[in-house]
Tab-separated table of C-alpha atoms in Angstrom:
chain	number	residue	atom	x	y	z
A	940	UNK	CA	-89.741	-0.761	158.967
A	941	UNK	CA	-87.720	-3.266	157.476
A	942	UNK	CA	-83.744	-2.220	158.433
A	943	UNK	CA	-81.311	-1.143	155.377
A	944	UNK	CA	-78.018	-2.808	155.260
A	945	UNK	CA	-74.974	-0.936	156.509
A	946	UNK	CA	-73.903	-0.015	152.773
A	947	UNK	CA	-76.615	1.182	150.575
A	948	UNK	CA	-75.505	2.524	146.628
A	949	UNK	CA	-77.398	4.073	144.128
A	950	UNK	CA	-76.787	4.470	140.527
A	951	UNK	CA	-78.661	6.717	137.741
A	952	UNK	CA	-78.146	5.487	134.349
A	953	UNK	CA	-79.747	6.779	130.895
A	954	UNK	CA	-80.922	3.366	129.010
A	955	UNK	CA	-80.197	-0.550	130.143
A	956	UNK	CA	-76.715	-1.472	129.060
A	957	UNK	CA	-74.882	1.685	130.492
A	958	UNK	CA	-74.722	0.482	134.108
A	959	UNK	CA	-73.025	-2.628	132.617
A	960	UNK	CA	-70.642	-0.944	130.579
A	961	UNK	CA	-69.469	1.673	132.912
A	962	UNK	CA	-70.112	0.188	136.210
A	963	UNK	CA	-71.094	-4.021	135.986
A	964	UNK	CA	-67.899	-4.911	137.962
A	965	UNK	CA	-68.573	-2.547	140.428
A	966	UNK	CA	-72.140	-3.370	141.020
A	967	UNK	CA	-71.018	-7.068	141.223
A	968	UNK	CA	-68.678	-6.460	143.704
A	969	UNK	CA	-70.576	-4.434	146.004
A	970	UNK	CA	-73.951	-6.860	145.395
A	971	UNK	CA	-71.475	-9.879	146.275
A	972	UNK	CA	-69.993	-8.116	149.377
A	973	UNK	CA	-73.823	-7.275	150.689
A	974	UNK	CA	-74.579	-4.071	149.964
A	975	UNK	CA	-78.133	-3.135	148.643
A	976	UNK	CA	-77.042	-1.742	144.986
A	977	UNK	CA	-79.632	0.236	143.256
A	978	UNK	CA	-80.359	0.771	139.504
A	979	UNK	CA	-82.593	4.013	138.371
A	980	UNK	CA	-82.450	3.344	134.340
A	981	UNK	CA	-84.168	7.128	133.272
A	982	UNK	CA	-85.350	5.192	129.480
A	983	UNK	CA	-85.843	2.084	127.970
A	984	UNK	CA	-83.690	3.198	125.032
A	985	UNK	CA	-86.271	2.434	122.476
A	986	UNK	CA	-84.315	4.680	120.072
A	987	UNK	CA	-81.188	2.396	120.164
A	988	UNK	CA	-79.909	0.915	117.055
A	989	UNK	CA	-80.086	-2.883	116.809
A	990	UNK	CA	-77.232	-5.331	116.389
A	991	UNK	CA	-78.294	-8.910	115.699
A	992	UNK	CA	-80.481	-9.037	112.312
A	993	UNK	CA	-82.859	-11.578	113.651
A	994	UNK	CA	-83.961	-8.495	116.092
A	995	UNK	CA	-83.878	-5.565	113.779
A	996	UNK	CA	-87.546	-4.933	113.558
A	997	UNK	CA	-87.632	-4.468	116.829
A	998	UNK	CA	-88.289	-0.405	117.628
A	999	UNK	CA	-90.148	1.955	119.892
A	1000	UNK	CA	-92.238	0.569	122.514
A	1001	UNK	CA	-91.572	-3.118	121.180
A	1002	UNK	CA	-88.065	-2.103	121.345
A	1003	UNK	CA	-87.704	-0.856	124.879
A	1004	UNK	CA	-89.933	-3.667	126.539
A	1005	UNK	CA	-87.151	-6.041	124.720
A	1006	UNK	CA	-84.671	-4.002	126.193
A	1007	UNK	CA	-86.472	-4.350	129.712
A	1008	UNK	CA	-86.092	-7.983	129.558
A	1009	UNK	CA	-82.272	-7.526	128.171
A	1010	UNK	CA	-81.831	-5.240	131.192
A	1011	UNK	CA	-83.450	-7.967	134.064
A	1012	UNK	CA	-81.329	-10.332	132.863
A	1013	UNK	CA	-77.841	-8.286	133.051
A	1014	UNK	CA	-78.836	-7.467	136.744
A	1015	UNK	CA	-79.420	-11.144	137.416
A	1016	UNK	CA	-75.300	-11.903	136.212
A	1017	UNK	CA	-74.619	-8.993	138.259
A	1018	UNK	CA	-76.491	-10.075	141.604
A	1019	UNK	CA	-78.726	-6.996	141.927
A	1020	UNK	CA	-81.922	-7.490	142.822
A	1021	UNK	CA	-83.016	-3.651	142.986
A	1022	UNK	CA	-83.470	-1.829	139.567
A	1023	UNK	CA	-86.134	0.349	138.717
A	1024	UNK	CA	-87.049	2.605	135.858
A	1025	UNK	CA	-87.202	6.538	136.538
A	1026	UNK	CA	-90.829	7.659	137.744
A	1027	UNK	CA	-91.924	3.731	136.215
A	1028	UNK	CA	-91.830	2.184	133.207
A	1029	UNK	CA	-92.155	3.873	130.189
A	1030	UNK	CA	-92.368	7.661	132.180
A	1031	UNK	CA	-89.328	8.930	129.873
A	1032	UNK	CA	-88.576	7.483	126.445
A	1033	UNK	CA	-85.532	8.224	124.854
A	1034	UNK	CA	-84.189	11.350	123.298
A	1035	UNK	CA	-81.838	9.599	120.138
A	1036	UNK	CA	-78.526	11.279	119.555
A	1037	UNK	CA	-77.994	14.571	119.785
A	1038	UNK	CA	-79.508	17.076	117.288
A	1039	UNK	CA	-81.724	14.494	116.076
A	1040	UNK	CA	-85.781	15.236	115.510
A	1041	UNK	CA	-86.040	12.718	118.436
A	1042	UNK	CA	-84.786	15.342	120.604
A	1043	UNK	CA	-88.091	17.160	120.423
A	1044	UNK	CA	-90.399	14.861	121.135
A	1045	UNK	CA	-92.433	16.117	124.213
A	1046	UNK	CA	-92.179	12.696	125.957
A	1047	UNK	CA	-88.598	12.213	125.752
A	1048	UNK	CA	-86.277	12.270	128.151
A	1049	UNK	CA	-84.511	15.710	126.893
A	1050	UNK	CA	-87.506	17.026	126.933
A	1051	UNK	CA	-88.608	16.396	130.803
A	1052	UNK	CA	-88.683	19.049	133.185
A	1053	UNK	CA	-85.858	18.462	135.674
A	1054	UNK	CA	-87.218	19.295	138.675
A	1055	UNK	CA	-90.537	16.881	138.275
A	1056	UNK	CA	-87.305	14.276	137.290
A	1057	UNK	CA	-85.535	15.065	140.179
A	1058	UNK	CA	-88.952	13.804	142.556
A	1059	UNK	CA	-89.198	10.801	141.094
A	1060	UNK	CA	-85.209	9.920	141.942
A	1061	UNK	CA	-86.147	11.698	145.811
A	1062	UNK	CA	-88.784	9.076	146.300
A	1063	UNK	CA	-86.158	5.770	145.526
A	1064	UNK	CA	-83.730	8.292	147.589
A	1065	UNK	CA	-86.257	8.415	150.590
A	1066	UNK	CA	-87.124	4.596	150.322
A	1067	UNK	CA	-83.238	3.434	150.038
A	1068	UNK	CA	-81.383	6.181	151.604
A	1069	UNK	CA	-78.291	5.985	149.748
A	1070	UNK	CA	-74.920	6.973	151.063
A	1071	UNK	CA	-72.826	6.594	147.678
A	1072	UNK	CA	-74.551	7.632	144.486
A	1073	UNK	CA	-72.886	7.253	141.042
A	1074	UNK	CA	-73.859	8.992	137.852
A	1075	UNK	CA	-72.079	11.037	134.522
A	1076	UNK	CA	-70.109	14.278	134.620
A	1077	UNK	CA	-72.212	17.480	132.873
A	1078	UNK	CA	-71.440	16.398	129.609
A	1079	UNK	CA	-72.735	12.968	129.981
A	1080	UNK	CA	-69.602	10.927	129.567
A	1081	UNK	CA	-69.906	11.659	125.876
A	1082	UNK	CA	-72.440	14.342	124.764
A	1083	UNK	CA	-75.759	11.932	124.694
A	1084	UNK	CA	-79.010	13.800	125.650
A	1085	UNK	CA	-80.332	11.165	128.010
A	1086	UNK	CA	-76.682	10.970	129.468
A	1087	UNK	CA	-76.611	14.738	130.041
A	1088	UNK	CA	-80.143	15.188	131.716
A	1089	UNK	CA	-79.455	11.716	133.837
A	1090	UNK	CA	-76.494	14.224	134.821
A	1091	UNK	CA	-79.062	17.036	135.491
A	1092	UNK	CA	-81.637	14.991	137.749
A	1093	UNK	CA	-78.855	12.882	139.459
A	1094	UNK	CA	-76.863	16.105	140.650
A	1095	UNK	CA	-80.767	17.841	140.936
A	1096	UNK	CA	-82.084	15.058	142.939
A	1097	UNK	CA	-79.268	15.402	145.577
A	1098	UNK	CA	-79.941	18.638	146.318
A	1099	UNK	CA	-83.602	18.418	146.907
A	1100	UNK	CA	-82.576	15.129	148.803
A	1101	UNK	CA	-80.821	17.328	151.290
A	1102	UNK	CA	-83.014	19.439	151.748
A	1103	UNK	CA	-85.561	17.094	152.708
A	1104	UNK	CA	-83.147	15.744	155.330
A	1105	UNK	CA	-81.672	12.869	153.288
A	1106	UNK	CA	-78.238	13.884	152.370
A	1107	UNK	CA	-76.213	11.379	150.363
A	1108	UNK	CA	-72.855	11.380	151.788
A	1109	UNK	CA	-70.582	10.924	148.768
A	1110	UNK	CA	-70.907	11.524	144.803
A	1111	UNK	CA	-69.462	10.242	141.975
A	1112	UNK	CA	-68.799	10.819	138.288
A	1113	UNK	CA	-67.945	7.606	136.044
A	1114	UNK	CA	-64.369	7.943	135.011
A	1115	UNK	CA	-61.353	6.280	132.704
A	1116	UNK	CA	-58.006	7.427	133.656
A	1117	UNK	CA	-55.927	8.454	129.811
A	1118	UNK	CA	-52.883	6.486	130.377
A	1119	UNK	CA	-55.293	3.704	131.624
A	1120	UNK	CA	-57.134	4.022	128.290
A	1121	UNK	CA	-54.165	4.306	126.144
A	1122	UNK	CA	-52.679	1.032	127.274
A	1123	UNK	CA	-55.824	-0.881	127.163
A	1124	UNK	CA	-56.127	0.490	123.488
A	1125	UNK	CA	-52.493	-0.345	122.652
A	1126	UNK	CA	-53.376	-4.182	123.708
A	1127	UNK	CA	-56.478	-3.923	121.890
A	1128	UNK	CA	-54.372	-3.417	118.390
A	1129	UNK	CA	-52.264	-6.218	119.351
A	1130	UNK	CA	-55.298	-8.500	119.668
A	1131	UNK	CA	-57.329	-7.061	116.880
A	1132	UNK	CA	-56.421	-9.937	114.461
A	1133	UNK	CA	-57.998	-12.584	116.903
A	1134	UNK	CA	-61.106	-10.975	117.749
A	1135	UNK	CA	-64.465	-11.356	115.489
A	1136	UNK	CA	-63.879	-7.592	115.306
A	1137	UNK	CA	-62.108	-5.581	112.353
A	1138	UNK	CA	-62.033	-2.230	112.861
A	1139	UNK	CA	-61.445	-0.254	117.077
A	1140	UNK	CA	-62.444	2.715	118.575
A	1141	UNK	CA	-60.498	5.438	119.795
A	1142	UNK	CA	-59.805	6.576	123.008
A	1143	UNK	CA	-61.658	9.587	122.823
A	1144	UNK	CA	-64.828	7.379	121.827
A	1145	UNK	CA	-64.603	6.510	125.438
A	1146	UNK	CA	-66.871	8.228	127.958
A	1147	UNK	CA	-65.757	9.970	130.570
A	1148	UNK	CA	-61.620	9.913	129.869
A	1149	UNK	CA	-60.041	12.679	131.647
A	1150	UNK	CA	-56.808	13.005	132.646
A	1151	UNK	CA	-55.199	10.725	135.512
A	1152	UNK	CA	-55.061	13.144	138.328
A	1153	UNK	CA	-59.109	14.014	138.189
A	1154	UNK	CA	-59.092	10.296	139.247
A	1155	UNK	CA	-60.113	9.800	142.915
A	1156	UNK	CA	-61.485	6.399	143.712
A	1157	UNK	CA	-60.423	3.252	141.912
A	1158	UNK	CA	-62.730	-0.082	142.551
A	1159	UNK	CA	-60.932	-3.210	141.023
A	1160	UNK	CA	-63.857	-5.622	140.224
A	1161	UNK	CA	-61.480	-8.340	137.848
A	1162	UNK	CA	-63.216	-10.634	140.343
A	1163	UNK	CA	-65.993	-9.775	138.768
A	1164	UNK	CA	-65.184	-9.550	135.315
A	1165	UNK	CA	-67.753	-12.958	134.461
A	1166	UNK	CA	-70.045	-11.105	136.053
A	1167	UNK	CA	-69.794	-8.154	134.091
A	1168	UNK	CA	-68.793	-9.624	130.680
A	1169	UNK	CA	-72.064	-11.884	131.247
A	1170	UNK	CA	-74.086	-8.952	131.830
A	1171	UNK	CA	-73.391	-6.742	128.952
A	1172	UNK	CA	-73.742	-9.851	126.382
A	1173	UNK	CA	-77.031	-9.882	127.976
A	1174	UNK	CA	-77.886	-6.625	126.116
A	1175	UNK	CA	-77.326	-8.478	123.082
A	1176	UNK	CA	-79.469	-5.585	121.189
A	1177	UNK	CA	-77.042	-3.045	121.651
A	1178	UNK	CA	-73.324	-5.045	122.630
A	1179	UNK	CA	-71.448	-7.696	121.328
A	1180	UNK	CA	-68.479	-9.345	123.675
A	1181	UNK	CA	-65.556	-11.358	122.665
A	1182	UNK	CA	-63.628	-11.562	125.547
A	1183	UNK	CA	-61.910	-8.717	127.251
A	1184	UNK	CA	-63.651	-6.364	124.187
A	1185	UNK	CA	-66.767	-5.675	123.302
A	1186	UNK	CA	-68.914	-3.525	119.972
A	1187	UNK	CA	-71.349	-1.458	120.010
A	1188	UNK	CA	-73.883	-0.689	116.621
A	1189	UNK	CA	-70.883	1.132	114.954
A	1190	UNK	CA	-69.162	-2.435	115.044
A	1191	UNK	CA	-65.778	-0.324	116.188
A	1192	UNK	CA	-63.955	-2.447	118.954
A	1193	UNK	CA	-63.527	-1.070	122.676
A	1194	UNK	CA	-61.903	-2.654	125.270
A	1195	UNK	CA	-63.808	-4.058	128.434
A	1196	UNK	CA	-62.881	-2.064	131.680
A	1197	UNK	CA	-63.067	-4.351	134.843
A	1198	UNK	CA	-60.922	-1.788	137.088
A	1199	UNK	CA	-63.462	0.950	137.378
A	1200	UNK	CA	-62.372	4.632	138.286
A	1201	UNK	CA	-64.370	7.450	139.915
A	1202	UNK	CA	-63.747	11.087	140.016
A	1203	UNK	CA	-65.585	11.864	143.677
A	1204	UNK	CA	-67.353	15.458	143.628
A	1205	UNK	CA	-69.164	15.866	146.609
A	1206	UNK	CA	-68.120	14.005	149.887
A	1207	UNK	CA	-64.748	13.442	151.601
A	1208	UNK	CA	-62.755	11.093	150.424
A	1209	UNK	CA	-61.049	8.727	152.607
A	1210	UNK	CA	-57.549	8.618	154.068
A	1211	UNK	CA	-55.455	7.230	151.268
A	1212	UNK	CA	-55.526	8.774	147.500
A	1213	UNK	CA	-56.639	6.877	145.981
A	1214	UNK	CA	-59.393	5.294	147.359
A	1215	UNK	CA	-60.304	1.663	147.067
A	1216	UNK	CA	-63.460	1.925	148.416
A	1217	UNK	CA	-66.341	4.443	147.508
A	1218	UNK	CA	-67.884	4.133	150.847
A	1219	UNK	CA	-64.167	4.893	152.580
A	1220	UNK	CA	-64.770	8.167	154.632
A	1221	UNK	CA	-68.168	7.141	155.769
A	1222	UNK	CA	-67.312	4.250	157.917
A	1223	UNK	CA	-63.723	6.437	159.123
A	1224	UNK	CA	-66.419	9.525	159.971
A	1225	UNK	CA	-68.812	7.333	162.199
């Protein structure tokens, strides 16, 4: 049995481009520092809306094998080698927004029974025995179906883990501190007249912003930020960077977060608050 290196971290995502967004530095850092990093992606997002015109009749199938090769090449900027697709390509297609027709399609993700989910994330569980897992809070960051029920079988998936003897030490929930968000946003107005952009989000746009005390582990990755900025350009379907900010389809600027925050909710923590580290506790408890 080949042996697994002393940090091991798994991440469930809902379609390629949202480990980038929410957690490229972090991946980067950990990848660079040699940790094995894993990547469950749960869709291939064929029901994203396109960007560049040269690509818009790109959709379904055609659309999510495009985003396949969008997504091997944002893991390749980040360093990670391991990144899979949840029970194997094409087992899940995506749900669209919420309340959409999409939603009831019997192959989409939405539609997928949880527990059958939940397996398929126990088997890359057994294989890379994870001690830190990352995922979305119970409203998926921002009320997506995918997000939400990549919420379900992450949070599912750790409890049948433990029962089968494979407990994953720590969880966490992607998180962006308000005050954090406010003064990126606040610099974002400032630069708004040099970027290709015309028109920002708002904070609240953001997933996952909760207030600053939920806020638990904070991994500063501005090392990284090449790294990450490099990978989401590489999902040039659904993202388009200029610098420190980024679009998505609505074309409604955002800022680019290369300090990435946690709220841990299951685990201990380690000794300082807050953490620097989301395997801190581990090493202190061995």
């Amino acid at each position: 049995m080949t042996e697994l290196p002393e940090r091991r971290l798994l991440l469930v995502h809902a379609h390629p481009d949202d480990e980038s967004i929410n957690n490229g530095a972090t991946m980067a850092a950990y990848a660079a520092d040699g940790a094995r990093v894993t990547l469950v992606t749960c869709t291939l997002g064929e029901r994203g809306e396109v960007i560049p015109p040269g690509l818009a009749h790109l959709s379904g199938a055609a659309l999510g094998q495009y985003r396949l090769g969008e997504l091997t090449a944002a893991m390749r900027a980040l360093g990670v080698d391991d990144f899979r697709l949840l029970g194997g390509p094409g087992r899940y297609c995506d749900s669209g927004m919420m309340g959409l027709p999409d939603n009831d399609d019997p192959d989409c993700f939405w539609q997928a029974d949880v527990d059958e989910a939940a397996g398929h994330l126990v088997e890359v569980i057994r294989e890379v025995r994870p001690q830190v897992l990352i995922t979305y809070d119970e409203n998926g960051g921002y009320g997506h179906p995918d997000h939400i029920q990549a919420h379900r079988v992450a949070m599912r998936a750790v409890e049948l883990a433990a029962d089968a003897g494979l407990p994953i030490a720590k969880v966490y929930w992607n998180r962006v501190p308000r005050t954090v968000g406010e003064q990126a946003f606040a610099r974002l107005q400032d630069a708004l007249p040099e970027l290709p952009f015309t028109k920002t989000a708002v904070l609240d746009d953001v997933p996952g912003v909760v207030a600053d005390e939920r806020i638990t582990t904070v991994v500063d990755g501005t090392a990284h930020t090449a790294a990450k900025t490099a990978a989401m350009a590489a999902h040039a379907t659904q993202i388009e960077v200029s610098g420190e900010y980024f679009v998505l389809s609505n074309e409604l600027a955002q800022p680019v977060f290369t300090t990435e925050y946690y709220e841990l909710v299951r685990g201990q923590g380690g000794r300082t608050a807050p953490e620097t580290d989301l395997f801190a506790g581990i090493e202190e408890a061995r």
